[in-house]
PDB file of C-alpha atoms in Angstrom:
ATOM      1  CA  MET A 265      69.330 -18.539 -44.389  1.00  0.00           C
ATOM      2  CA  ALA A 266      72.969 -19.308 -42.957  1.00  0.00           C
ATOM      3  CA  SER A 267      72.852 -15.336 -41.554  1.00  0.00           C
ATOM      4  CA  GLU A 268      69.000 -16.000 -39.923  1.00  0.00           C
ATOM      5  CA  ALA A 269      70.661 -19.170 -37.984  1.00  0.00           C
ATOM      6  CA  ALA A 270      74.010 -17.361 -37.047  1.00  0.00           C
ATOM      7  CA  SER A 271      71.633 -14.153 -35.728  1.00  0.00           C
ATOM      8  CA  SER A 272      69.719 -16.545 -33.576  1.00  0.00           C
ATOM      9  CA  ALA A 273      72.179 -18.382 -32.216  1.00  0.00           C
ATOM     10  CA  SER A 274      73.670 -15.133 -31.059  1.00  0.00           C
ATOM     11  CA  THR A 275      70.655 -13.718 -29.771  1.00  0.00           C
ATOM     12  CA  SER A 276      69.426 -16.987 -28.186  1.00  0.00           C
ATOM     13  CA  PRO A 277      71.345 -16.097 -24.789  1.00  0.00           C
ATOM     14  CA  ALA A 278      70.246 -12.528 -24.868  1.00  0.00           C
ATOM     15  CA  VAL A 279      66.744 -13.997 -25.286  1.00  0.00           C
ATOM     16  CA  SER A 280      67.001 -16.516 -22.476  1.00  0.00           C
ATOM     17  CA  ILE A 281      68.351 -14.259 -20.075  1.00  0.00           C
ATOM     18  CA  CYS A 282      65.320 -11.544 -20.766  1.00  0.00           C
ATOM     19  CA  SER A 283      63.047 -14.488 -20.665  1.00  0.00           C
ATOM     20  CA  GLN A 284      64.855 -15.648 -17.366  1.00  0.00           C
ATOM     21  CA  SER A 285      64.197 -11.652 -15.994  1.00  0.00           C
ATOM     22  CA  VAL A 286      60.707 -11.266 -17.084  1.00  0.00           C
ATOM     23  CA  VAL A 287      60.033 -14.640 -15.152  1.00  0.00           C
ATOM     24  CA  ASN A 288      61.747 -13.857 -12.008  1.00  0.00           C
ATOM     25  CA  HIS A 289      60.013 -10.093 -12.067  1.00  0.00           C
ATOM     26  CA  TYR A 290      57.119 -11.230 -12.792  1.00  0.00           C
ATOM     27  CA  GLY A 291      56.461 -15.117 -11.698  1.00  0.00           C
ATOM     28  CA  VAL A 292      56.084 -14.568  -8.337  1.00  0.00           C
ATOM     29  CA  THR A 293      53.459 -12.079  -8.772  1.00  0.00           C
ATOM     30  CA  PHE A 294      51.674 -14.330 -11.271  1.00  0.00           C
ATOM     31  CA  GLY A 295      51.897 -17.100  -9.222  1.00  0.00           C
ATOM     32  CA  CYS A 296      49.926 -14.975  -6.485  1.00  0.00           C
ATOM     33  CA  LEU A 297      47.493 -14.251  -9.019  1.00  0.00           C
ATOM     34  CA  GLY A 298      46.968 -17.483  -9.903  1.00  0.00           C
ATOM     35  CA  ALA A 299      46.900 -18.908  -6.472  1.00  0.00           C
ATOM     36  CA  THR A 300      44.241 -16.287  -5.963  1.00  0.00           C
ATOM     37  CA  LEU A 301      42.273 -16.941  -9.119  1.00  0.00           C
ATOM     38  CA  ASP A 302      42.154 -20.309  -7.679  1.00  0.00           C
ATOM     39  CA  LYS A 303      40.667 -19.217  -4.128  1.00  0.00           C
ATOM     40  CA  LEU A 304      37.996 -17.249  -6.348  1.00  0.00           C
ATOM     41  CA  ASN A 305      36.708 -19.596  -8.173  1.00  0.00           C
ATOM     42  CA  THR A 306      36.258 -22.136  -5.397  1.00  0.00           C
ATOM     43  CA  ARG A 307      34.470 -19.583  -3.412  1.00  0.00           C
ATOM     44  CA  GLN A 308      32.483 -19.040  -6.486  1.00  0.00           C
ATOM     45  CA  GLU A 309      31.523 -22.674  -6.629  1.00  0.00           C
ATOM     46  CA  ILE A 310      30.479 -23.024  -2.802  1.00  0.00           C
ATOM     47  CA  LEU A 311      28.100 -19.780  -3.630  1.00  0.00           C
ATOM     48  CA  THR A 312      26.599 -20.879  -6.657  1.00  0.00           C
ATOM     49  CA  VAL A 313      26.143 -24.461  -5.011  1.00  0.00           C
ATOM     50  CA  ALA A 314      24.632 -22.322  -1.913  1.00  0.00           C
ATOM     51  CA  VAL A 315      22.621 -20.412  -4.583  1.00  0.00           C
ATOM     52  CA  GLN A 316      21.433 -23.801  -5.880  1.00  0.00           C
ATOM     53  CA  LYS A 317      20.334 -24.730  -2.763  1.00  0.00           C
ATOM     54  CA  GLU A 318      18.415 -22.146  -1.561  1.00  0.00           C
ATOM     55  CA  GLY A 319      16.610 -22.008  -4.635  1.00  0.00           C
ATOM     56  CA  GLU A 320      15.727 -25.319  -4.479  1.00  0.00           C
ATOM     57  CA  ARG A 321      14.401 -24.908  -0.930  1.00  0.00           C
ATOM     58  CA  LEU A 322      12.203 -22.387  -1.810  1.00  0.00           C
ATOM     59  CA  ASN A 323      10.836 -24.071  -4.668  1.00  0.00           C
ATOM     60  CA  GLU A 324      10.558 -26.998  -2.387  1.00  0.00           C
ATOM     61  CA  GLY A 325       8.714 -24.094   0.213  1.00  0.00           C
ATOM     62  CA  ARG A 326       5.985 -22.823  -2.584  1.00  0.00           C
ATOM     63  CA  ALA A 327       4.916 -26.531  -3.923  1.00  0.00           C
ATOM     64  CA  LYS A 328       4.479 -27.585   0.120  1.00  0.00           C
ATOM     65  CA  TYR A 329       2.859 -24.450   1.666  1.00  0.00           C
ATOM     66  CA  GLY A 330       1.170 -23.170  -1.921  1.00  0.00           C
ATOM     67  CA  VAL A 331       2.660 -20.136  -1.291  1.00  0.00           C
ATOM     68  CA  ASP A 332       1.514 -19.102  -5.219  1.00  0.00           C
ATOM     69  CA  HIS A 333      -1.954 -19.957  -4.401  1.00  0.00           C
ATOM     70  CA  MET A 334      -1.826 -18.134  -0.838  1.00  0.00           C
ATOM     71  CA  LEU A 335      -0.721 -15.203  -2.779  1.00  0.00           C
ATOM     72  CA  THR A 336      -3.007 -15.059  -5.596  1.00  0.00           C
ATOM     73  CA  LEU A 337      -5.546 -15.376  -2.202  1.00  0.00           C
ATOM     74  CA  THR A 338      -4.326 -12.608  -0.446  1.00  0.00           C
ATOM     75  CA  ASN A 339      -4.103 -10.349  -3.281  1.00  0.00           C
ATOM     76  CA  ILE A 340      -8.107 -11.695  -3.911  1.00  0.00           C
ATOM     77  CA  TYR A 341      -9.180 -10.895  -0.398  1.00  0.00           C
ATOM     78  CA  ARG A 342      -7.265  -7.313  -0.235  1.00  0.00           C
ATOM     79  CA  ASN A 343      -9.101  -6.344  -3.479  1.00  0.00           C
ATOM     80  CA  LYS A 344     -12.582  -7.390  -1.515  1.00  0.00           C
ATOM     81  CA  LEU A 345     -11.100  -5.578   1.574  1.00  0.00           C
ATOM     82  CA  VAL A 346     -10.445  -2.367  -0.560  1.00  0.00           C
ATOM     83  CA  LYS A 347     -13.732  -3.091  -2.184  1.00  0.00           C
ATOM     84  CA  VAL A 348     -15.822  -3.241   1.174  1.00  0.00           C
ATOM     85  CA  LYS A 349     -13.752   0.124   2.543  1.00  0.00           C
ATOM     86  CA  GLU A 350     -15.088   1.763  -0.567  1.00  0.00           C
ATOM     87  CA  ASP A 351     -18.603   0.879   0.098  1.00  0.00           C
ATOM     88  CA  MET A 352     -18.134   1.820   3.698  1.00  0.00           C
ATOM     89  CA  GLN A 353     -16.995   5.316   2.951  1.00  0.00           C
ATOM     90  CA  ILE A 354     -20.053   5.787   0.154  1.00  0.00           C
ATOM     91  CA  LEU A 355     -22.749   4.568   3.041  1.00  0.00           C
ATOM     92  CA  THR A 356     -20.835   6.563   5.575  1.00  0.00           C
ATOM     93  CA  GLU A 357     -21.254   9.459   2.970  1.00  0.00           C
ATOM     94  CA  ARG A 358     -25.192   8.989   2.362  1.00  0.00           C
ATOM     95  CA  SER A 359     -25.747   8.105   6.200  1.00  0.00           C
ATOM     96  CA  ALA A 360     -24.366  11.904   6.900  1.00  0.00           C
ATOM     97  CA  LYS A 361     -26.453  13.166   4.114  1.00  0.00           C
ATOM     98  CA  LEU A 362     -29.303  11.492   5.860  1.00  0.00           C
ATOM     99  CA  ARG A 363     -28.820  12.649   9.104  1.00  0.00           C
ATOM    100  CA  LYS A 364     -28.436  15.911   7.754  1.00  0.00           C
ATOM    101  CA  ARG A 365     -31.746  15.765   6.118  1.00  0.00           C
ATOM    102  CA  ALA A 366     -33.333  14.521   9.002  1.00  0.00           C
ATOM    103  CA  VAL A 367     -32.059  17.350  11.369  1.00  0.00           C
ATOM    104  CA  ARG A 368     -33.546  19.839   8.426  1.00  0.00           C
ATOM    105  CA  LEU A 369     -36.720  18.140   8.403  1.00  0.00           C
ATOM    106  CA  GLN A 370     -37.182  17.942  12.045  1.00  0.00           C
ATOM    107  CA  GLU A 371     -36.360  21.526  12.521  1.00  0.00           C
ATOM    108  CA  GLU A 372     -38.768  22.483   9.710  1.00  0.00           C
ATOM    109  CA  LYS A 373     -41.545  20.248  11.690  1.00  0.00           C
ATOM    110  CA  GLN A 374     -40.635  21.850  15.092  1.00  0.00           C
ATOM    111  CA  ARG A 375     -41.396  25.496  13.626  1.00  0.00           C
ATOM    112  CA  GLU A 376     -44.237  24.315  11.694  1.00  0.00           C
ATOM    113  CA  SER A 377     -45.292  22.686  15.008  1.00  0.00           C
ATOM    114  CA  MET A 378     -44.472  25.993  16.696  1.00  0.00           C
ATOM    115  CA  ASP A 379     -46.067  28.504  14.262  1.00  0.00           C
ATOM    116  CA  ARG A 380     -49.551  26.568  14.643  1.00  0.00           C
ATOM    117  CA  GLU A 381     -49.153  26.459  18.131  1.00  0.00           C
ATOM    118  CA  ALA A 382     -48.801  29.806  18.143  1.00  0.00           C
ATOM    119  CA  LYS A 383     -51.846  30.203  15.301  1.00  0.00           C
ATOM    120  CA  ARG A 384     -53.998  28.640  18.027  1.00  0.00           C
ATOM    121  CA  ALA A 385     -52.928  30.654  20.731  1.00  0.00           C
ATOM    122  CA  LYS A 386     -53.711  33.846  18.591  1.00  0.00           C
ATOM    123  CA  GLU A 387     -57.336  32.105  17.537  1.00  0.00           C
ATOM    124  CA  ARG A 388     -57.937  31.372  21.500  1.00  0.00           C
ATOM    125  CA  GLN A 389     -57.253  35.161  22.236  1.00  0.00           C
ATOM    126  CA  ARG A 390     -59.199  36.535  19.205  1.00  0.00           C
ATOM    127  CA  GLU A 391     -61.740  33.825  20.433  1.00  0.00           C
ATOM    128  CA  LYS A 392     -61.668  35.478  24.077  1.00  0.00           C
ATOM    129  CA  GLU A 393     -61.822  39.238  22.894  1.00  0.00           C
ATOM    130  CA  LEU A 394     -64.889  38.112  21.116  1.00  0.00           C
ATOM    131  CA  ILE A 395     -66.770  36.511  23.540  1.00  0.00           C
ATOM    132  CA  ALA A 396     -69.207  38.604  24.811  1.00  0.00           C
ATOM    133  CA  ARG A 397     -68.320  40.384  28.654  1.00  0.00           C
ATOM    134  CA  PRO A 398     -71.051  41.723  31.114  1.00  0.00           C
ATOM    135  CA  ALA A 399     -70.682  45.376  31.511  1.00  0.00           C
ATOM    136  CA  THR A 400     -69.404  46.789  34.084  1.00  0.00           C
ATOM    137  CA  GLU A 401     -70.445  49.362  36.409  1.00  0.00           C
ATOM    138  CA  ASP A 402     -68.458  51.755  37.719  1.00  0.00           C
TER     139      ASP A 402
END
């Protein structure tokens, strides 16, 4: 024990010199770091308060203007619009098919009408040929 007290007494000036050197060497850096950390903490607090205020403002706006309700209505009307567009597409396709069918039927009717008219003309021609003609004297 006596040797510990003697060694601590003899090393005490050396330890204090080393400690003083470390403090002198890193003290300024740690002081600057402390000041920088204080500034960062201050800025972080300011930003936190600003974000909280903005969040409150958004919540007030949602409550005041019924943003959630508007979004729900918007989605409902959007879905209705999509359904109407799909229905319109189906109707467009059906009407195109009906138009094609109508054109085909009209062409078929015209063909039948022309066939009937040709048959009538042929029948008239045959009737004409069957009608007795007076003999012509040459």
